[in-house]
Short mmCIF file of C-alpha atoms in Angstrom, two decimals:
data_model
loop_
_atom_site.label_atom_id
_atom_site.label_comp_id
_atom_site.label_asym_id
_atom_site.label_seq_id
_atom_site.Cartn_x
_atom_site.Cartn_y
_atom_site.Cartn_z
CA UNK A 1 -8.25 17.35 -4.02
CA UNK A 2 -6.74 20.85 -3.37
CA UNK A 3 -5.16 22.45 -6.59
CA UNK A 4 -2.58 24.81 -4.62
CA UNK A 5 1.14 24.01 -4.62
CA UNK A 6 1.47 20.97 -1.94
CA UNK A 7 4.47 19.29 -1.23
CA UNK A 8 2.90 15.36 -1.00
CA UNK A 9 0.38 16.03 -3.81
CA UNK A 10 3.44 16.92 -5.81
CA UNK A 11 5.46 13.62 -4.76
CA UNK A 12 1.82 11.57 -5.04
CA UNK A 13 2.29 12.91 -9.25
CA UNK A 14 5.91 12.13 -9.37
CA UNK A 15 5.33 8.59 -7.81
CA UNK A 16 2.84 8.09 -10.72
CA UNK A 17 4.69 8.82 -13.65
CA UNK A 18 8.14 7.38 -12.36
CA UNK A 19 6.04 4.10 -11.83
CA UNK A 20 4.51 4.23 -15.30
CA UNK A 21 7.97 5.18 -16.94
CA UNK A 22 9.13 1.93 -15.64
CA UNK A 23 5.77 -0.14 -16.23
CA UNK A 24 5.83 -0.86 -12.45
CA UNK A 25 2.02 -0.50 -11.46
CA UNK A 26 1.83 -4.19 -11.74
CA UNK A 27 4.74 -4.47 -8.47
CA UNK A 28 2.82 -1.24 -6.61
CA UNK A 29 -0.02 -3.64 -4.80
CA UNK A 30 -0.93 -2.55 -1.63
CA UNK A 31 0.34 -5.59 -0.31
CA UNK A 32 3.81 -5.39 -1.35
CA UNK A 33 4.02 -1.50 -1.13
CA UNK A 34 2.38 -2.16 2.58
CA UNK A 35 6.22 -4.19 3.03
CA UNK A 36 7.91 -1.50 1.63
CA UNK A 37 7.17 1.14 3.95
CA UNK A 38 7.83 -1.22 6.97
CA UNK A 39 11.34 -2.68 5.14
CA UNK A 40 12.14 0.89 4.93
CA UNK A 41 11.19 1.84 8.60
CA UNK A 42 13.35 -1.19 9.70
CA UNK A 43 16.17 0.61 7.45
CA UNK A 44 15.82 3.89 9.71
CA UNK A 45 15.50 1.72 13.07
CA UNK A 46 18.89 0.26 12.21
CA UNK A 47 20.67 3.68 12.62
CA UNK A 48 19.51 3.56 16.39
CA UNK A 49 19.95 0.09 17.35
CA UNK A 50 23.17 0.64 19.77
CA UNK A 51 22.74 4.06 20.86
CA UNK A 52 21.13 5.46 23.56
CA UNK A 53 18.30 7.66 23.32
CA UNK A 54 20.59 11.11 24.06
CA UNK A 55 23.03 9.30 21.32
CA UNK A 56 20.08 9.29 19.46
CA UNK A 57 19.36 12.85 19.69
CA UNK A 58 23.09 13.98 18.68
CA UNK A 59 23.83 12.36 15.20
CA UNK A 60 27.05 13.37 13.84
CA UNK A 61 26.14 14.67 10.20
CA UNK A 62 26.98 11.80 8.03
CA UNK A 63 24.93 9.67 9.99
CA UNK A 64 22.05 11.89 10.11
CA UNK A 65 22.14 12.08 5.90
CA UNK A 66 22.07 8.55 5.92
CA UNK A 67 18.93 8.88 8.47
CA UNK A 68 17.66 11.67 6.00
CA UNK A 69 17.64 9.26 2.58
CA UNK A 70 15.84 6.46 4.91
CA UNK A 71 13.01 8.62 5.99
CA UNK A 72 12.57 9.39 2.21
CA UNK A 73 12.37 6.04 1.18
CA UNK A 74 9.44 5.28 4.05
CA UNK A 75 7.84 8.64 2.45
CA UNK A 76 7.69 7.66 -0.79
CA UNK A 77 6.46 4.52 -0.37
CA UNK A 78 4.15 5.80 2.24
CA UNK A 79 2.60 8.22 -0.28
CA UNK A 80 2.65 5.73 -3.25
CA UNK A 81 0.13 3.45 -0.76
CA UNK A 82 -2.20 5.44 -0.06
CA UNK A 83 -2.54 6.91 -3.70
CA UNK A 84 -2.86 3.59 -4.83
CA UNK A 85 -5.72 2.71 -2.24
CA UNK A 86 -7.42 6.93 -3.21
CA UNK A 87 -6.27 7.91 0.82
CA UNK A 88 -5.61 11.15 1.21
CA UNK A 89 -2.30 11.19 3.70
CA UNK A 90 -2.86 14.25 5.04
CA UNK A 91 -6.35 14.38 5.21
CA UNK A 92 -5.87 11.06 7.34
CA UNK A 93 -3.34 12.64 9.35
CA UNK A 94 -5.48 15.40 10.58
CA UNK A 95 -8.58 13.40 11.52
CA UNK A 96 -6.11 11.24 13.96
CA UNK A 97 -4.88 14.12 15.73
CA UNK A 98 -8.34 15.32 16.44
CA UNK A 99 -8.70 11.87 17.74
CA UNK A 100 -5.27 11.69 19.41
CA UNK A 101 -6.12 15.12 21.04
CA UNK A 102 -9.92 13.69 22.36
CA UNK A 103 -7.78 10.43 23.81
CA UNK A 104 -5.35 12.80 25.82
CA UNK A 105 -6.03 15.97 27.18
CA UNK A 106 -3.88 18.79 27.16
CA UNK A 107 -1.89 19.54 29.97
CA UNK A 108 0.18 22.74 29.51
CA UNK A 109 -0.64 25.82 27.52
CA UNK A 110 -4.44 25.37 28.14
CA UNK B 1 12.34 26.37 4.73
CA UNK B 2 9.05 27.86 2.82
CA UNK B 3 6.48 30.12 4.35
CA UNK B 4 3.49 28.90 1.33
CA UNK B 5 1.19 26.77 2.35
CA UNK B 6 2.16 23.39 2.77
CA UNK B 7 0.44 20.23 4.31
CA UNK B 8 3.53 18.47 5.69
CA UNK B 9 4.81 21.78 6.95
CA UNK B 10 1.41 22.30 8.83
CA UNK B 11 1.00 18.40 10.16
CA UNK B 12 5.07 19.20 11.64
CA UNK B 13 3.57 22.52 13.72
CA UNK B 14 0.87 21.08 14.53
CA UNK B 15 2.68 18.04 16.35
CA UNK B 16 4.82 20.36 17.86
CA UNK B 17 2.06 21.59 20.17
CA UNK B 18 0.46 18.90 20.17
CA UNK B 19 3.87 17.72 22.30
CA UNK B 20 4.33 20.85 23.94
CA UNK B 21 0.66 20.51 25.64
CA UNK B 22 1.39 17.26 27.15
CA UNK B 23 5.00 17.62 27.91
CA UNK B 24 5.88 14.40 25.99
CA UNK B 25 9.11 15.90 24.42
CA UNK B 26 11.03 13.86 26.75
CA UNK B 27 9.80 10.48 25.34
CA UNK B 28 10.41 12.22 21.42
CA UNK B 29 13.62 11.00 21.11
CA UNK B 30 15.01 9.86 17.41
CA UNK B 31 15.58 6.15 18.77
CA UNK B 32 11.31 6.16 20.12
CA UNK B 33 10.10 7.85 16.85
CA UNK B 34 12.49 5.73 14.89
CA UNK B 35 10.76 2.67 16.67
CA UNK B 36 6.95 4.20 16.61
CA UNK B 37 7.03 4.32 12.55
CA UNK B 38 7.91 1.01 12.35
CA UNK B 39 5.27 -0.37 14.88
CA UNK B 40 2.84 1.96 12.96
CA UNK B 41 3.92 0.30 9.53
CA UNK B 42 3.68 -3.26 10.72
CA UNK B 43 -0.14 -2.40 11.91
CA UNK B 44 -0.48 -1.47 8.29
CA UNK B 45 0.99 -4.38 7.24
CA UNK B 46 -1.61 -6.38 9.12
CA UNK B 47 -4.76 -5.71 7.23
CA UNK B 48 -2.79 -7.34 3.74
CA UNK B 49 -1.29 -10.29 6.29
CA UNK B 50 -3.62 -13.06 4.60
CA UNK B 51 -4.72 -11.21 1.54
CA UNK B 52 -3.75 -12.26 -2.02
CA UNK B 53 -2.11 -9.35 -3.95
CA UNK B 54 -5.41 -8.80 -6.20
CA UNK B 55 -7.59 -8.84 -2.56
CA UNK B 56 -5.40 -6.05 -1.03
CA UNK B 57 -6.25 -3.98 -4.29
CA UNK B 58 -9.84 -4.30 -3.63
CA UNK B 59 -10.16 -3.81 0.22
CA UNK B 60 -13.60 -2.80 1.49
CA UNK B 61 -14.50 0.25 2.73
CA UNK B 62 -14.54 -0.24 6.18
CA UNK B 63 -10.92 -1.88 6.19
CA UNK B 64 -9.76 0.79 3.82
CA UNK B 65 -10.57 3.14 6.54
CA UNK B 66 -8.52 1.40 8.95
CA UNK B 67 -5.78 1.48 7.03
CA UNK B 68 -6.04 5.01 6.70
CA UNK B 69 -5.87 5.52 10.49
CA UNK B 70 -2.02 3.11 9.91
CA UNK B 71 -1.51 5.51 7.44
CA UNK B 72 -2.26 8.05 9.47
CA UNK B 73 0.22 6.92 12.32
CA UNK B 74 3.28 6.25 10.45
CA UNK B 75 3.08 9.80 8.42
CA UNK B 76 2.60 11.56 11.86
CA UNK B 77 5.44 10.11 13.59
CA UNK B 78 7.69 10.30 10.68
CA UNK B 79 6.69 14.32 10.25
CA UNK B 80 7.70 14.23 14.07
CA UNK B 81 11.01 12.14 13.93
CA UNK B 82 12.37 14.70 11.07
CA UNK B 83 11.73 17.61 12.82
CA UNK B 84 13.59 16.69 15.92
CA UNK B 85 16.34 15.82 13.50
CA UNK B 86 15.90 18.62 11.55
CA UNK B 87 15.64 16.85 8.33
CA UNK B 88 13.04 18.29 5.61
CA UNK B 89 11.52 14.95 4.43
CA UNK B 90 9.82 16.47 1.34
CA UNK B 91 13.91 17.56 0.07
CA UNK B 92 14.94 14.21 1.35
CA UNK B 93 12.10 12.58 -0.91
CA UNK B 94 12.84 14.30 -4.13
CA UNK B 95 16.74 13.97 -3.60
CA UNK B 96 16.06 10.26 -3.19
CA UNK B 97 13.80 10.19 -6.54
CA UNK B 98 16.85 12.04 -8.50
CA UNK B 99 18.77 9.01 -6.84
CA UNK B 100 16.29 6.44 -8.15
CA UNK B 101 15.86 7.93 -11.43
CA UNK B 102 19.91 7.49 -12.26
CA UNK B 103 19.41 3.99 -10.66
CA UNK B 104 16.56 3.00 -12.41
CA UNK B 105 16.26 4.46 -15.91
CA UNK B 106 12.97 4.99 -17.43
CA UNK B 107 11.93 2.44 -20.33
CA UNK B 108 8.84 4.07 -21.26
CA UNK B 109 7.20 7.63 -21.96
CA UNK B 110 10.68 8.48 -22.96
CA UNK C 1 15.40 -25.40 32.87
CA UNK C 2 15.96 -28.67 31.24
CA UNK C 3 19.35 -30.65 30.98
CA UNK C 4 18.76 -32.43 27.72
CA UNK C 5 20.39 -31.64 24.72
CA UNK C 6 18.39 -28.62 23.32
CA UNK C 7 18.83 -26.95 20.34
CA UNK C 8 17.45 -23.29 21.96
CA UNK C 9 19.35 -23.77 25.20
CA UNK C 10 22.29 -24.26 23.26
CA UNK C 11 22.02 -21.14 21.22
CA UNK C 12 21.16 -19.10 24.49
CA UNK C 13 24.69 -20.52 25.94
CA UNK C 14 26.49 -19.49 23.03
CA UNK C 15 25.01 -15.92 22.63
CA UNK C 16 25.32 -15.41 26.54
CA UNK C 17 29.08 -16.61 26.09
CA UNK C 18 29.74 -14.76 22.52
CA UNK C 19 28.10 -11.45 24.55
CA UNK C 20 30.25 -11.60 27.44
CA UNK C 21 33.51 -13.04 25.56
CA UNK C 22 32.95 -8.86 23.63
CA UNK C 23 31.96 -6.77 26.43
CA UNK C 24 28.53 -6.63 24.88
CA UNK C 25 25.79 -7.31 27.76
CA UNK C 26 25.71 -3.41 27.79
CA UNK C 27 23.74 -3.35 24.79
CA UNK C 28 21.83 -6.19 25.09
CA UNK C 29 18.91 -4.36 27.06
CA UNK C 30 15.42 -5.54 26.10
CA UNK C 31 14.93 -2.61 24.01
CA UNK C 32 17.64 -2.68 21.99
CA UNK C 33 17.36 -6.13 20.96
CA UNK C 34 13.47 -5.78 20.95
CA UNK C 35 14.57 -3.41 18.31
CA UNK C 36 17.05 -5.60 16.73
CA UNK C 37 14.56 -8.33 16.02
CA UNK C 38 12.32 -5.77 14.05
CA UNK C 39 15.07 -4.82 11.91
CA UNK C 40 16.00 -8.76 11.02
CA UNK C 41 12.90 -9.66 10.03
CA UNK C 42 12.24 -6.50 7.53
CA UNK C 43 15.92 -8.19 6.37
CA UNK C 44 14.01 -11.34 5.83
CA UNK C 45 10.70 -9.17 4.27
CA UNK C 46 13.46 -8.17 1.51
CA UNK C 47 13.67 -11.00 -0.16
CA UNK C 48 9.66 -11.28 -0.64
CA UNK C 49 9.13 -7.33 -1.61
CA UNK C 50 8.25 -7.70 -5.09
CA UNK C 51 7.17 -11.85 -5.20
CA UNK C 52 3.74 -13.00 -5.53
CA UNK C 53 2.91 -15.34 -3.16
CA UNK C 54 3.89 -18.31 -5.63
CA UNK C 55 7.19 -16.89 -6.64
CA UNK C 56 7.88 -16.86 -2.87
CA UNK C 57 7.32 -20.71 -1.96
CA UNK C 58 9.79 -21.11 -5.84
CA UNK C 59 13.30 -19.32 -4.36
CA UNK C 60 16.18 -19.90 -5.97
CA UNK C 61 18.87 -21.63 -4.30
CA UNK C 62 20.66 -18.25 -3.56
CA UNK C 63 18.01 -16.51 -2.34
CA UNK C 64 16.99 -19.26 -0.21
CA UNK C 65 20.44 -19.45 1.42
CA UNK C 66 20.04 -15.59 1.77
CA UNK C 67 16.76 -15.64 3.41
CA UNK C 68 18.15 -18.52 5.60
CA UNK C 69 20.89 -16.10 7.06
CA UNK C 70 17.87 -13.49 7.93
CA UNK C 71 15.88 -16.54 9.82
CA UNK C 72 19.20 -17.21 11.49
CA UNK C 73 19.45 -13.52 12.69
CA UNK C 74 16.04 -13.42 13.81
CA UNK C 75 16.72 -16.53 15.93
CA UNK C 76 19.15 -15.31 17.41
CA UNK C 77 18.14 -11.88 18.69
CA UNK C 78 14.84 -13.13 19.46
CA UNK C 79 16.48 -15.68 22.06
CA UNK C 80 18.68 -13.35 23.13
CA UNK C 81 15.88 -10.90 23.99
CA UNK C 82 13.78 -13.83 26.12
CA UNK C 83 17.23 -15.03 27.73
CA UNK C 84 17.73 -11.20 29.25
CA UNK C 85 14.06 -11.09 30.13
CA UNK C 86 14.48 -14.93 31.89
CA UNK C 87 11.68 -15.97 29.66
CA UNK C 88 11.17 -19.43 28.21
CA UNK C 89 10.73 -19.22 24.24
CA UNK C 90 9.44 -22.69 24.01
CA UNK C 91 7.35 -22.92 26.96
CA UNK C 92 5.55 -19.28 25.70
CA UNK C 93 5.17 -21.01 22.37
CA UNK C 94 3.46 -24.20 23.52
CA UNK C 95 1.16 -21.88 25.96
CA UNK C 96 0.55 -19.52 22.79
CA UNK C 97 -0.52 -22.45 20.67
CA UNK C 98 -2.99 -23.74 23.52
CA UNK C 99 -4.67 -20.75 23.08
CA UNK C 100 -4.82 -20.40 19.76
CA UNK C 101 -6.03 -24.35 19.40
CA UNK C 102 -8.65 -22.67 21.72
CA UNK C 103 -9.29 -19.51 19.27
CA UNK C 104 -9.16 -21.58 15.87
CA UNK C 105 -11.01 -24.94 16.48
CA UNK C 106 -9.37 -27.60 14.64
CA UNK C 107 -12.42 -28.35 11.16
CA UNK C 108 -10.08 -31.16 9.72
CA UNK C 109 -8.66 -34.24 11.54
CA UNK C 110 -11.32 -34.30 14.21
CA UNK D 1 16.96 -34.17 10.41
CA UNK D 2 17.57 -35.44 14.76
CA UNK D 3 15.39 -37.41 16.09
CA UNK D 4 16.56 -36.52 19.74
CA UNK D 5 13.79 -35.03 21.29
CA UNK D 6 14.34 -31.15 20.22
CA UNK D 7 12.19 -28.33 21.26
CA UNK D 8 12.22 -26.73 17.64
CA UNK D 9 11.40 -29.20 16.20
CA UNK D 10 8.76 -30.22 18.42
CA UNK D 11 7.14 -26.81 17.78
CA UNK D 12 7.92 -27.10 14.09
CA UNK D 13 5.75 -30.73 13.65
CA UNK D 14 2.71 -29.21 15.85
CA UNK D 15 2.54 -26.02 13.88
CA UNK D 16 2.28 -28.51 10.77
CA UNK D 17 -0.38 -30.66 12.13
CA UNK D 18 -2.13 -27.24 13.51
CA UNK D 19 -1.97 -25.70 9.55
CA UNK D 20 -3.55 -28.79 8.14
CA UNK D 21 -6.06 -29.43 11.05
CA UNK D 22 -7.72 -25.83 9.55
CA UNK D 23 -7.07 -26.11 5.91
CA UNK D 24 -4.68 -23.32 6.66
CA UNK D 25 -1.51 -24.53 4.26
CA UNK D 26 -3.09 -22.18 1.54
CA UNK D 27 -2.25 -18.93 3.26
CA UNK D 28 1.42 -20.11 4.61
CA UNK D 29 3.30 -19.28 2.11
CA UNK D 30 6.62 -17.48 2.57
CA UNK D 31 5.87 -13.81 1.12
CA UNK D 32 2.90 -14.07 4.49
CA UNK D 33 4.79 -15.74 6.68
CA UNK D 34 7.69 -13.56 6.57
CA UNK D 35 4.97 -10.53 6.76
CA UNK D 36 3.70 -12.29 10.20
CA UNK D 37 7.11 -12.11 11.84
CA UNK D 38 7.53 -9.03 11.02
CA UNK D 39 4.59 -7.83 12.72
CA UNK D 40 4.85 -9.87 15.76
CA UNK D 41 8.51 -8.41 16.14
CA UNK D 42 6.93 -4.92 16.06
CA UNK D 43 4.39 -6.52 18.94
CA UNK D 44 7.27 -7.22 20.85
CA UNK D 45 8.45 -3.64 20.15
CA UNK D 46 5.44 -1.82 20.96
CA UNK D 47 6.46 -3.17 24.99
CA UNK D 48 9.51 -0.91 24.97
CA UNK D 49 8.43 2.03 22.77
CA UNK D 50 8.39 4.75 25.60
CA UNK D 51 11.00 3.52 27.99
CA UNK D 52 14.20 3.93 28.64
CA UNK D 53 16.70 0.95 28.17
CA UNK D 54 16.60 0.63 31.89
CA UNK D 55 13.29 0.54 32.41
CA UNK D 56 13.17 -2.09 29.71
CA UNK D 57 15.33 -4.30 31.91
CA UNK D 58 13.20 -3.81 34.55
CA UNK D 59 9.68 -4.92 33.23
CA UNK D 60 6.28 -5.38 35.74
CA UNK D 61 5.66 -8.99 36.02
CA UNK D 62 2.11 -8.26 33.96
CA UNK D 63 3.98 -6.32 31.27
CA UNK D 64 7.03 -9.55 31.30
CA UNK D 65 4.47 -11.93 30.42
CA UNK D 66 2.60 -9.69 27.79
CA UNK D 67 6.08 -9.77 26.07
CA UNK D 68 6.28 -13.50 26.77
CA UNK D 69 3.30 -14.22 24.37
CA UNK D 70 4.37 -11.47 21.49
CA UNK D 71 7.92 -13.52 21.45
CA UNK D 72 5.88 -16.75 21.15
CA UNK D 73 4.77 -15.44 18.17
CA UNK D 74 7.58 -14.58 16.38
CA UNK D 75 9.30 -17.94 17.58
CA UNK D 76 5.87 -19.59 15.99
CA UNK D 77 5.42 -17.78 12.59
CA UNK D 78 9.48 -18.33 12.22
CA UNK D 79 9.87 -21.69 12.76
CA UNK D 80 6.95 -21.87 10.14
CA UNK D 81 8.74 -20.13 8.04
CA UNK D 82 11.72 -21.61 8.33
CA UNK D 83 9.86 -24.91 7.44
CA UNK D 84 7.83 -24.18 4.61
CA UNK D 85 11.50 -22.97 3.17
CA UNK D 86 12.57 -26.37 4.07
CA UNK D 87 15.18 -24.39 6.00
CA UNK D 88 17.06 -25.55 9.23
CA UNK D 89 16.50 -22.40 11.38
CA UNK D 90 19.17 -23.77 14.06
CA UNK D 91 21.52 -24.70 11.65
CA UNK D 92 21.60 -21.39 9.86
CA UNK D 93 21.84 -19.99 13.83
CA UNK D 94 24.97 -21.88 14.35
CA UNK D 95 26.32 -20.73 10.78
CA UNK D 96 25.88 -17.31 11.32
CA UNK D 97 27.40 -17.34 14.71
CA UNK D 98 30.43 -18.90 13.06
CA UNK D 99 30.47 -15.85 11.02
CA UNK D 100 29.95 -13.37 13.38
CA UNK D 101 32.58 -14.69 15.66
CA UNK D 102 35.34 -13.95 12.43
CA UNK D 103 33.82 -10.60 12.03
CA UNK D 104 34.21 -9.70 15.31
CA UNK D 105 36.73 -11.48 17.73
CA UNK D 106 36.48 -11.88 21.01
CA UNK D 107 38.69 -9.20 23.60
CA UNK D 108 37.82 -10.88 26.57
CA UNK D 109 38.10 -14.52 27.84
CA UNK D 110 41.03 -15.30 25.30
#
């Protein structure tokens, strides 16, 4: 894997040694961290269940903090999977936009 | 936010356009991306439905692979959904580890 | 629909009267409770995060009577969502498991 | 429990009878079954992700009955769940409605 600075290689090393500080490798399955990330996901969802999708788009500050410390949770568990199953996030990432892009077209700025 | 190479940074422009082209900013709303990272996590979720927690550490390569393109999914639309919040998810991540650490103090390699 | 005593009719009264008695019906569109549902049963995922499988058919009283309020909430949104859609819960079920009897043939009790 | 004719528990005695007719008790327990709601809720989800919450109270008849079966689902895996928990899932409905209605009182039809 690439050796320059990188923001999710960096959490990817944190995730490790904060796990093995706390002898936790035994709870980071795939199965259960699998849960995590979509417990977490439900956690964000919950900050949009009422509004409307322009209410959505105009979160006063606090709530949009609180929004902020959910998507970090669904990150960090996100990147602690796919170390844990030796997936490269990002690699993944770009190989389904190439795919994405295939499945539909451009239609502006061509 | 920085200007150094940076994988998340790069997946986050590269959605951008990837939007732009197909005039699907409309349907980017928080409250759709909120509800698109938690459909993608559940589809994660599905390959371990059945599986013992020793079988989801051992999945075969071809399933692996699917659940690379979930991977896949849920990091995209979460890069997108902090964007059009402008939240940086990478500062939100470590924040959230300095939260966990306090929470959760290590009992080993100290 | 039926006139017997029902359990599910009853709880669709209740939640249409317990919506209308709060002004609520405006945000009990499909999506909303579509999304709603979602978010109650990552509640009930919670209490399984970190179990095996084994420790999760062993709860505790407590967390048996907590994961009993997160069933509850599921129920409830979930016929709350097929009430607004006029769909029949029970009749969808019965069809679903004809088709799955179908999908799975039956290797014991034949 | 009743024995009035009930459609819960109707569902709940065939989904017992359809477990043991494919020596399937071994993979219901709770940790999966509460993992298989979850995923059918996102199912459901997946109906609405793009729309508005008008257009998601205005479904196609095709698209109506595609949500019909991903509700069955959910209602199927839960009442399962609820089961193998030896939990009353209408019970804990009608407790929890108890409690909402303290938490928040009606304004209309006093």
């Amino acid at each position: 894997m690439s050796t320059t600075p990188d923001s999710l290689n960096d959490l990817r090393d944190r995730l490790r040694q904060f796990a093995a500080d706390r002898d936790w490798e035994q709870f980071h399955v795939p199965k259960n961290l699998a849960m995590s990330v979509a417990i977490e996901a439900a956690e964000i969802m919950e900050h949009f269940q009422w509004l409307t999708p322009d209410e959505s788009a105009a979160l006063p500050a606090p709530q949009r903090a609180a929004v902020a410390r959910e998507i970090a949770d669904v990150l960090l568990y996100l990147v602690r999977l796919a170390d844990v199953l030796d997936i490269d996030p990002v690699e993944a990432a770009l190989d389904k936009m190439a795919i994405n892009a295939r499945k539909y077209p451009a239609v502006r700025g061509i």
